Structures are given as C-alpha cells and as structure tokens.
Short mmCIF file of C-alpha atoms and ligand atoms in Angstrom, two decimals:
data_model
loop_
_atom_site.label_atom_id
_atom_site.label_comp_id
_atom_site.label_asym_id
_atom_site.label_seq_id
_atom_site.Cartn_x
_atom_site.Cartn_y
_atom_site.Cartn_z
CA MET A 1 -19.63 -15.96 -10.01
CA GLY A 2 -17.83 -14.01 -7.36
CA ILE A 3 -14.41 -13.04 -6.85
CA ARG A 4 -13.46 -12.71 -3.27
CA ILE A 5 -11.00 -12.68 -0.87
CA ALA A 6 -10.48 -15.82 0.41
CA GLY A 7 -7.66 -15.11 2.74
CA ILE A 8 -5.69 -11.81 3.50
CA GLY A 9 -2.46 -11.88 5.74
CA ARG A 10 0.64 -9.57 6.60
CA TYR A 11 3.86 -9.21 7.88
CA VAL A 12 5.62 -6.41 9.43
CA PRO A 13 9.69 -6.61 10.65
CA GLU A 14 10.44 -6.57 14.13
CA LYS A 15 12.41 -3.50 14.26
CA VAL A 16 10.25 -0.68 15.65
CA LEU A 17 11.63 2.86 15.15
CA THR A 18 9.88 5.95 16.97
CA ASN A 19 9.73 9.26 16.54
CA HIS A 20 12.29 10.16 19.39
CA ASP A 21 14.70 7.96 17.38
CA LEU A 22 14.17 9.96 14.50
CA GLU A 23 14.58 12.85 16.45
CA GLN A 24 18.11 11.50 17.17
CA MET A 25 19.05 11.33 13.19
CA VAL A 26 17.51 14.59 11.92
CA GLU A 27 16.14 17.96 12.86
CA THR A 28 12.36 16.77 13.24
CA SER A 29 10.40 16.59 16.93
CA ASP A 30 7.53 14.09 18.04
CA GLN A 31 5.36 16.85 18.08
CA TRP A 32 5.54 17.98 14.22
CA ILE A 33 5.38 14.15 13.28
CA ARG A 34 2.45 13.33 15.03
CA GLU A 35 0.67 16.49 14.03
CA ARG A 36 1.60 16.67 10.54
CA THR A 37 1.52 13.22 9.91
CA GLY A 38 -0.83 11.15 12.58
CA ILE A 39 2.73 8.67 12.59
CA VAL A 40 4.14 8.03 15.72
CA GLU A 41 5.92 4.56 14.65
CA ARG A 42 7.28 2.26 11.86
CA HIS A 43 9.08 -1.12 11.12
CA ILE A 44 12.20 -1.42 9.41
CA ALA A 45 13.57 -4.64 8.11
CA ALA A 46 16.44 -6.13 9.81
CA PRO A 47 19.67 -5.83 7.49
CA ASN A 48 19.12 -9.56 5.75
CA GLU A 49 15.43 -9.11 5.53
CA SER A 50 14.18 -7.47 2.24
CA THR A 51 11.21 -7.37 -0.10
CA SER A 52 10.80 -11.19 -1.55
CA ASP A 53 10.92 -12.27 2.55
CA LEU A 54 8.32 -9.83 3.81
CA ALA A 55 6.49 -10.83 1.01
CA TYR A 56 6.48 -14.28 1.96
CA LYS A 57 5.44 -14.03 5.26
CA ALA A 58 2.35 -12.33 4.40
CA ALA A 59 1.48 -14.93 1.57
CA LEU A 60 2.06 -17.50 4.27
CA ASP A 61 -0.26 -15.68 6.59
CA ALA A 62 -2.93 -15.31 3.84
CA LEU A 63 -2.62 -18.97 2.75
CA ASN A 64 -2.93 -20.44 6.06
CA ARG A 65 -5.96 -18.54 6.61
CA ALA A 66 -7.95 -19.19 3.34
CA GLY A 67 -6.50 -22.93 3.82
CA ILE A 68 -5.14 -22.94 0.42
CA SER A 69 -1.45 -24.57 -0.21
CA PRO A 70 0.68 -22.79 -2.67
CA GLU A 71 0.59 -25.61 -5.19
CA GLU A 72 -2.72 -24.55 -6.12
CA LEU A 73 -2.04 -21.08 -6.65
CA ASP A 74 -2.35 -20.10 -10.89
CA MET A 75 -0.84 -16.88 -10.62
CA VAL A 76 1.35 -14.98 -8.02
CA PHE A 77 2.40 -11.34 -8.54
CA VAL A 78 3.76 -8.96 -6.01
CA ALA A 79 3.08 -4.82 -6.45
CA SER A 80 6.27 -2.86 -4.88
CA ALA A 81 7.89 0.24 -5.17
CA SER A 82 10.95 -1.40 -3.13
CA PRO A 83 11.36 -4.95 -5.03
CA ASP A 84 14.25 -6.39 -4.47
CA MET A 85 15.93 -6.07 -7.88
CA LEU A 86 15.24 -4.89 -11.02
CA PHE A 87 14.93 -8.42 -12.15
CA PRO A 88 13.77 -11.42 -11.96
CA ALA A 89 10.71 -9.89 -10.44
CA THR A 90 9.87 -10.42 -6.31
CA GLY A 91 6.56 -12.12 -7.82
CA CYS A 92 8.85 -14.94 -8.39
CA LEU A 93 11.93 -15.12 -5.96
CA VAL A 94 8.51 -15.50 -3.67
CA GLN A 95 6.67 -17.84 -6.11
CA ALA A 96 10.14 -19.63 -5.36
CA LYS A 97 9.98 -19.15 -1.74
CA LEU A 98 6.77 -20.67 -1.46
CA GLY A 99 7.39 -23.66 -3.82
CA ALA A 100 4.31 -22.47 -5.68
CA LYS A 101 5.61 -24.07 -8.87
CA ASN A 102 1.98 -24.15 -10.93
CA ALA A 103 1.94 -20.80 -11.16
CA GLY A 104 3.26 -17.71 -12.98
CA CYS A 105 4.86 -14.76 -11.60
CA PHE A 106 5.65 -10.80 -12.00
CA ASP A 107 5.97 -7.76 -10.19
CA VAL A 108 3.23 -4.67 -10.26
CA GLU A 109 4.50 -1.27 -10.82
CA ALA A 110 2.14 1.17 -9.57
CA ALA A 111 3.64 2.78 -6.00
CA CYS A 112 1.25 3.10 -3.33
CA PRO A 113 -1.84 1.61 -5.36
CA GLY A 114 -0.36 -1.08 -6.21
CA PHE A 115 -2.44 -3.09 -4.05
CA VAL A 116 -5.55 -1.45 -5.28
CA TYR A 117 -4.32 -2.12 -8.89
CA GLY A 118 -3.41 -5.54 -8.08
CA LEU A 119 -6.77 -6.88 -7.42
CA GLU A 120 -8.46 -5.35 -10.09
CA LEU A 121 -5.89 -7.39 -11.49
CA ALA A 122 -6.44 -10.61 -9.96
CA ARG A 123 -9.92 -10.17 -10.64
CA GLY A 124 -9.34 -9.65 -14.91
CA PHE A 125 -7.03 -13.58 -14.57
CA LEU A 126 -9.73 -14.89 -12.75
CA SER A 127 -12.44 -13.68 -15.18
CA LEU A 128 -10.89 -15.99 -17.61
CA PRO A 129 -11.12 -20.06 -17.68
CA HIS A 130 -7.84 -21.44 -16.23
CA TYR A 131 -7.40 -19.04 -13.36
CA LYS A 132 -8.85 -20.43 -10.13
CA LYS A 133 -6.66 -18.75 -7.48
CA VAL A 134 -4.51 -16.03 -7.70
CA LEU A 135 -2.30 -14.50 -4.74
CA VAL A 136 -1.63 -10.50 -4.55
CA ILE A 137 1.57 -9.23 -2.54
CA GLY A 138 1.62 -5.46 -1.58
CA ALA A 139 5.46 -5.73 -0.07
CA GLU A 140 8.10 -2.84 0.54
CA THR A 141 11.50 -2.37 2.21
CA LEU A 142 10.85 1.47 1.75
CA SER A 143 13.64 2.27 4.23
CA ARG A 144 16.25 0.81 1.60
CA ILE A 145 15.37 3.62 -0.64
CA THR A 146 14.86 6.58 1.84
CA ASP A 147 17.28 9.15 2.10
CA TRP A 148 18.02 9.47 5.99
CA THR A 149 19.37 12.58 6.31
CA ASP A 150 16.24 14.29 4.65
CA ARG A 151 13.48 14.97 7.05
CA ASN A 152 10.85 15.96 4.26
CA THR A 153 10.60 12.79 3.44
CA CYS A 154 12.69 10.10 6.32
CA VAL A 155 9.78 10.12 8.86
CA LEU A 156 6.99 9.36 6.09
CA PHE A 157 7.93 5.67 5.25
CA GLY A 158 8.11 2.05 6.51
CA ASP A 159 8.61 -1.25 6.08
CA GLY A 160 5.99 -4.27 5.56
CA ALA A 161 3.67 -6.87 3.65
CA GLY A 162 0.45 -7.82 3.29
CA ALA A 163 -1.24 -10.31 0.93
CA ALA A 164 -4.62 -11.72 -0.47
CA VAL A 165 -5.34 -15.09 -1.58
CA LEU A 166 -8.46 -14.26 -4.54
CA ILE A 167 -10.48 -17.05 -5.80
CA LYS A 168 -13.81 -17.71 -7.53
CA ASP A 169 -16.90 -19.06 -6.63
CA ASP A 170 -20.30 -18.60 -7.01
CA SER A 171 -21.18 -16.65 -4.13
CA ASN A 172 -22.22 -12.70 -4.77
CA ARG A 173 -19.39 -11.47 -2.51
CA GLY A 174 -15.85 -10.06 -4.01
CA ILE A 175 -14.57 -7.23 -5.84
CA ILE A 176 -18.03 -5.23 -7.57
CA ALA A 177 -16.01 -2.73 -8.99
CA SER A 178 -12.15 -0.67 -9.58
CA TYR A 179 -11.91 2.39 -10.61
CA LEU A 180 -7.79 2.68 -11.69
CA LYS A 181 -6.60 5.91 -13.36
CA GLY A 182 -3.83 8.66 -13.49
CA ASN A 183 -1.84 11.79 -14.65
CA GLY A 184 1.55 10.53 -15.88
CA LYS A 185 2.20 14.37 -16.10
CA LEU A 186 2.46 14.74 -12.50
CA GLY A 187 5.51 12.17 -12.57
CA ASP A 188 7.73 14.66 -10.85
CA LEU A 189 6.23 15.23 -7.61
CA LEU A 190 7.29 11.59 -6.16
CA TYR A 191 10.70 9.38 -8.21
CA LEU A 192 13.46 7.71 -7.54
CA PRO A 193 15.70 9.52 -10.33
CA ALA A 194 19.07 6.65 -10.66
CA GLY A 195 19.68 3.31 -10.66
CA CYS A 196 17.80 2.30 -14.35
CA ALA A 197 17.79 2.99 -17.47
CA LYS A 198 17.57 7.31 -18.03
CA MET A 199 20.62 7.33 -14.98
CA PRO A 200 22.11 4.60 -14.46
CA ALA A 201 24.58 4.09 -11.26
CA SER A 202 27.60 6.18 -11.28
CA HIS A 203 29.90 7.36 -8.53
CA GLU A 204 28.07 10.97 -9.01
CA THR A 205 24.47 9.88 -8.40
CA VAL A 206 25.45 8.10 -5.01
CA ASP A 207 27.34 11.39 -4.35
CA GLN A 208 24.05 13.55 -5.66
CA ARG A 209 22.48 10.77 -3.06
CA LEU A 210 19.99 10.30 -6.71
CA HIS A 211 19.14 6.66 -5.19
CA PHE A 212 16.58 8.04 -2.87
CA ILE A 213 12.80 8.80 -3.04
CA LYS A 214 12.65 12.54 -3.83
CA MET A 215 9.20 14.12 -3.32
CA LYS A 216 7.12 17.46 -3.45
CA GLY A 217 5.28 16.62 -0.32
CA ARG A 218 2.76 19.67 -0.17
CA GLU A 219 1.91 19.32 -3.97
CA VAL A 220 1.61 15.42 -3.31
CA PHE A 221 -0.56 16.24 -0.74
CA LYS A 222 -3.02 18.28 -2.57
CA HIS A 223 -3.51 15.90 -5.63
CA ALA A 224 -4.26 13.48 -2.90
CA VAL A 225 -6.78 14.92 -1.11
CA VAL A 226 -8.85 15.45 -4.31
CA GLU A 227 -8.18 12.19 -5.85
CA MET A 228 -8.95 9.83 -2.99
CA GLN A 229 -12.33 11.22 -2.84
CA THR A 230 -12.85 10.86 -6.67
CA SER A 231 -11.78 7.65 -6.94
CA ALA A 232 -14.13 6.41 -3.93
CA LEU A 233 -16.92 8.02 -6.05
CA LYS A 234 -16.41 6.69 -9.18
CA ALA A 235 -15.73 3.07 -8.08
CA LEU A 236 -18.76 3.17 -6.05
CA GLU A 237 -20.30 4.76 -9.21
CA ARG A 238 -19.43 1.96 -10.89
CA ALA A 239 -20.66 -0.43 -8.19
CA GLY A 240 -24.61 1.22 -8.25
CA LEU A 241 -23.70 2.34 -4.56
CA LYS A 242 -23.10 5.49 -2.55
CA PRO A 243 -20.69 6.41 0.26
CA GLU A 244 -23.82 6.30 2.49
CA ASP A 245 -23.56 2.33 1.83
CA VAL A 246 -20.25 1.66 2.51
CA ASP A 247 -19.68 -0.12 5.97
CA TRP A 248 -16.02 0.32 6.08
CA LEU A 249 -13.25 2.72 3.99
CA VAL A 250 -10.19 1.39 4.12
CA PRO A 251 -7.56 4.35 2.48
CA HIS A 252 -3.79 4.53 1.89
CA GLN A 253 -2.14 5.69 5.24
CA ALA A 254 -0.06 8.29 4.21
CA ASN A 255 -0.79 11.18 6.14
CA ILE A 256 -3.86 11.18 9.03
CA ARG A 257 -4.40 14.41 7.25
CA ILE A 258 -5.36 13.49 4.17
CA ILE A 259 -7.26 10.11 5.28
CA GLU A 260 -9.49 12.87 7.43
CA ALA A 261 -9.51 14.99 4.33
CA THR A 262 -10.76 12.34 2.69
CA TYR A 263 -13.45 10.32 4.73
CA GLU A 264 -14.75 14.14 5.51
CA ARG A 265 -14.87 14.95 1.63
CA LEU A 266 -16.98 11.17 1.39
CA GLY A 267 -19.22 12.28 4.06
CA LEU A 268 -18.39 9.57 6.05
CA PRO A 269 -18.00 9.29 9.78
CA ARG A 270 -15.10 8.01 11.18
CA GLU A 271 -15.83 5.18 12.65
CA LYS A 272 -16.93 3.30 9.53
CA VAL A 273 -12.67 4.06 8.98
CA TYR A 274 -9.57 2.16 9.52
CA ILE A 275 -6.47 4.17 10.52
CA ASN A 276 -3.51 2.09 11.97
CA ILE A 277 -1.15 5.11 10.06
CA ASP A 278 0.63 5.84 13.67
CA ARG A 279 2.19 2.12 13.99
CA TYR A 280 3.49 1.76 10.29
CA GLY A 281 3.92 4.86 8.43
CA ASN A 282 3.12 4.95 5.06
CA THR A 283 3.97 1.68 3.59
CA SER A 284 3.18 2.08 0.96
CA SER A 285 1.05 -0.99 -1.81
CA ALA A 286 1.40 -2.65 1.84
CA SER A 287 -0.65 -0.58 3.30
CA ILE A 288 -4.02 -1.27 2.27
CA PRO A 289 -3.34 -5.03 2.94
CA ILE A 290 -1.76 -4.71 6.12
CA ALA A 291 -5.00 -2.94 7.12
CA LEU A 292 -7.03 -5.61 6.10
CA ALA A 293 -5.31 -8.06 7.51
CA GLU A 294 -5.39 -6.58 11.14
CA MET A 295 -8.90 -5.89 10.62
CA ASP A 296 -10.08 -9.20 10.10
CA GLU A 297 -7.87 -10.76 12.52
CA LYS A 298 -9.75 -8.05 15.00
CA GLY A 299 -13.60 -9.13 13.65
CA LEU A 300 -14.20 -5.92 12.15
CA LEU A 301 -15.07 -7.10 8.95
CA LYS A 302 -18.65 -8.96 8.22
CA PRO A 303 -19.53 -11.45 5.47
CA GLY A 304 -22.00 -8.86 3.06
CA GLN A 305 -20.29 -5.92 4.74
CA ILE A 306 -19.36 -2.92 1.53
CA VAL A 307 -15.80 -2.23 1.71
CA VAL A 308 -13.94 0.60 -0.54
CA THR A 309 -10.19 0.51 -0.84
CA VAL A 310 -8.67 3.98 -1.73
CA SER A 311 -5.06 4.77 -2.96
CA PHE A 312 -2.51 7.14 -4.75
CA GLY A 313 0.86 7.34 -5.21
CA ALA A 314 3.85 7.99 -7.73
CA GLY A 315 3.42 8.30 -11.27
CA PHE A 316 0.86 10.47 -10.44
CA ILE A 317 -1.67 7.23 -10.12
CA TYR A 318 -4.63 6.64 -7.81
CA GLY A 319 -7.41 4.20 -7.72
CA ALA A 320 -10.11 2.46 -5.62
CA ASN A 321 -11.95 -1.33 -5.06
CA VAL A 322 -15.52 -1.42 -3.93
CA ILE A 323 -15.53 -5.46 -2.11
CA ARG A 324 -18.70 -6.87 -0.74
CA TRP A 325 -16.55 -8.97 2.01
N1 LIG B 1 10.48 17.75 10.89
C1 LIG B 1 10.43 19.31 11.02
N2 LIG B 1 10.03 19.86 10.42
C2 LIG B 1 9.56 19.61 9.08
C3 LIG B 1 9.92 18.55 8.69
C4 LIG B 1 10.58 17.52 9.46
N3 LIG B 1 10.27 15.84 9.64
N4 LIG B 1 9.89 18.07 7.16
C5 LIG B 1 9.71 19.38 6.71
N5 LIG B 1 9.33 19.67 8.23
C6 LIG B 1 9.16 21.83 7.66
C7 LIG B 1 10.05 22.07 6.32
O1 LIG B 1 10.84 22.40 6.20
C8 LIG B 1 9.27 23.14 6.18
O2 LIG B 1 9.95 24.56 7.03
P1 LIG B 1 9.81 25.78 6.02
O3 LIG B 1 8.50 26.58 6.10
O4 LIG B 1 11.20 26.93 7.24
O5 LIG B 1 10.54 25.70 4.65
C9 LIG B 1 8.04 23.40 7.18
O6 LIG B 1 7.90 22.04 7.96
C10 LIG B 1 6.85 23.08 6.45
O7 LIG B 1 6.73 22.10 5.18
P2 LIG B 1 5.97 21.48 4.47
O8 LIG B 1 6.07 20.90 3.47
O9 LIG B 1 4.64 22.79 4.37
O10 LIG B 1 4.57 20.80 5.35
P3 LIG B 1 3.26 20.43 5.41
O11 LIG B 1 2.51 20.35 6.26
O12 LIG B 1 2.78 20.41 3.81
O13 LIG B 1 3.70 18.85 5.79
C11 LIG B 1 4.36 16.64 5.03
C12 LIG B 1 4.82 17.83 4.97
C13 LIG B 1 5.43 15.53 3.52
C14 LIG B 1 3.88 15.70 5.87
C15 LIG B 1 3.12 16.90 3.61
O14 LIG B 1 3.06 17.62 3.13
C16 LIG B 1 2.82 15.42 3.18
O15 LIG B 1 2.52 14.75 3.78
N6 LIG B 1 2.42 15.47 2.07
C17 LIG B 1 1.80 13.91 1.02
C18 LIG B 1 3.39 13.04 0.96
C19 LIG B 1 2.51 11.97 0.60
O16 LIG B 1 1.88 11.24 1.26
N7 LIG B 1 3.77 11.22 0.65
C20 LIG B 1 3.64 9.50 -0.11
C21 LIG B 1 2.48 9.38 -1.44
S1 LIG B 1 1.80 7.96 -1.94
#
C-alpha cells in the first residue's frame, strides 16, 4: 500500500514587501539581508486576510490538482504557528470554508516543521481502515506576530500557505519513512511569550511587545545546521536509502546559509536542492508545501523520484520525510 500525495497546492498573498521597503522601516540594508539570509522579498497578507483564508486558497488548489472534492475528505488539519485564534482550530475554520462536511478537523502546532509532522500524521491516519483522503495544510500569517521594530527578526518572515491531499492506493509511491524529534529544553531559543495561559494579555504585555516572536538567532542557526543533517540522514536510514539516492532535497526555507550547510553536509549537489527563500522568506510551516507545489507546477517532480523534506523550528523540533514521488 502507498500513502501518497495526490495533489499539492499553494497560495501566497499579493502584497510583496522588499528588502528596500524594510530599509525604510528599520536600520538594515538590502545587502545585509541578502548576504546573511538569502531573502530578497516576502509576501504579506492583506488586512482582511488571515491564516484560514490563505489555507483555504491553498487547499482549493491542492484539491483541484488531485481531482478530489471537499466532501470526499475524511480529515482536514492545519499546521500553523500563527493560527487565526487559539480556538476554534484553524483546521475547523478551513473545513467550514471548504464545505468538507464529512471530515474531522484540528490543528497541529509544530512550528516550522508542522508540515513535515503533518505528513507523518496523515500517514498514520491513512494506515487506519476508515481514513482514505486527508488534507494537510501548512499556513502562516507570521506578519501578525512579527515585531516590525526588531531588525533581528522582521527581515526573516513572510506569509503564505501550502496544502497536500494524501490518499492511499496500491502503488509503491508515497511517504516511505519519516523522522521526527525534539529537544524541548531549547524552547527559549524561539518563542512567543504572551497571550496564552502562562502570560495572559495585559497592558503590560502589550507595552513590552511580548506578543511578538522572540529569537536567539545565532543559537537557532547552530542547532538548525546540525539537526537538519541528522534528521535527513535518520529518515533516509529508516527508508533504507542513502544521500546519493536522493533526487530532490526540499529544505525548510529559513536562511540560505542553513540550506547550504545542510546540503553540503549531506554531500548533495546544489542542483538537487530546491530553493525559493529569495522570494518568500521564512513562511514557517508553509515553506515546504509551497516549494513542493512550485516544483510540481514546473514539472520538476517525476513519478518514482526520491524527495526528502527536512525542517527545524521552535520547540526546538525537527524532522524529515522521505517520499517516493
Ligand atoms: N540588518 C542589519 N544588521 C543586523 C540585522 C539586520 N536586519 N539583524 C541583525 N543585525 C546585526 C546584529 O545586530 C549584529 O550587530 P552587532 O555585531 O553590532 O551586535 C550583527 O548584525 C550580527 O548579528 P548576528 O545575529 O551574529 O548575525 P547572523 O549572521 O547570525 O545573522 C540571523 C542573524 C538571524 C540572520 C541568523 O542568525 C539566522 O538566520 N538564524 C536562524 C534564524 C532562523 O532560522 N529562525 C527561524 C527558525 S524556523
């Protein structure tokens, strides 16, 4: 039995924010951002758009490409670090927008690796008898939780969504193996302090800008480089494969230097790595499905190819999937 991606789609908001725009907002330069991160521009949601809207549009794209109607779905879930609200889950808001009336719905909070975790979760559901079609979405409106006065973080993030419809069939295609791991002791490297049970919203939390992303960038960088390599290798080992068997590496798009270090450590050539960080920045859980959808649109993904997705993020968590496309 294969558990495979039958359709993959994406949506990014229209508005583009360039590095030159950011030069007008904080003390930074286009050159610094390009050289230190690889980012040139990112998309930003319109005031009337939020995560569920982006997720809905990416989901429609994925469903169209799969030739599957919303009513056929058994489960819908959204991986997001920037959901519309704490509850109801953004997955439920999207289920309603789609009219996926036969599906269960919920959210996964697994930060940037949310889609990698989501694919493995979908594989779990589809291994059970009663689930046949599952929609996994990675969607973010990070612009709403970004501190636009903090140059250490505001140059990095962007908004967007990607979605995949997974089905089971009797082909040998699909997710062959995954590796998911975490180190919760490193939670303070990247977090959003206020607005929930530990520190409810108050005038003080607003005044102290505690409703925005806080990050120790250099520390995140160091762990990311090591864990991206380890995760990809562990997932490949579980699949009985080696780096030389990989046709495409699709890494989380957080920083071009992390991506370069990852493929060099794995011994992969640049041509086997899909990179679009220049146009989107870090869209967290959406970065991998947006990349896969773009690759699919360009006809880069051929049946039978080995595709490895790998990600890291707040938690600290990391993971990889090995997919026979
Ligand atoms: N423009 C100009 N200068 C900036 C800047 C900006 N946008 N952001 C930081 N700087 C400055 C710093 O203040 C520092 O100045 P100082 O030496 O006078 O103190 C200098 O640049 C170097 O800062 P540093 O943090 O060492 O830079 P870096 O090379 O580590 O790059 C990041 C910073 C954030 C780009 C990099 O650490 C990174 O990408 N980390 C991973 C973050 C990530 O992936 N997060 C998401 C995880 S899913």
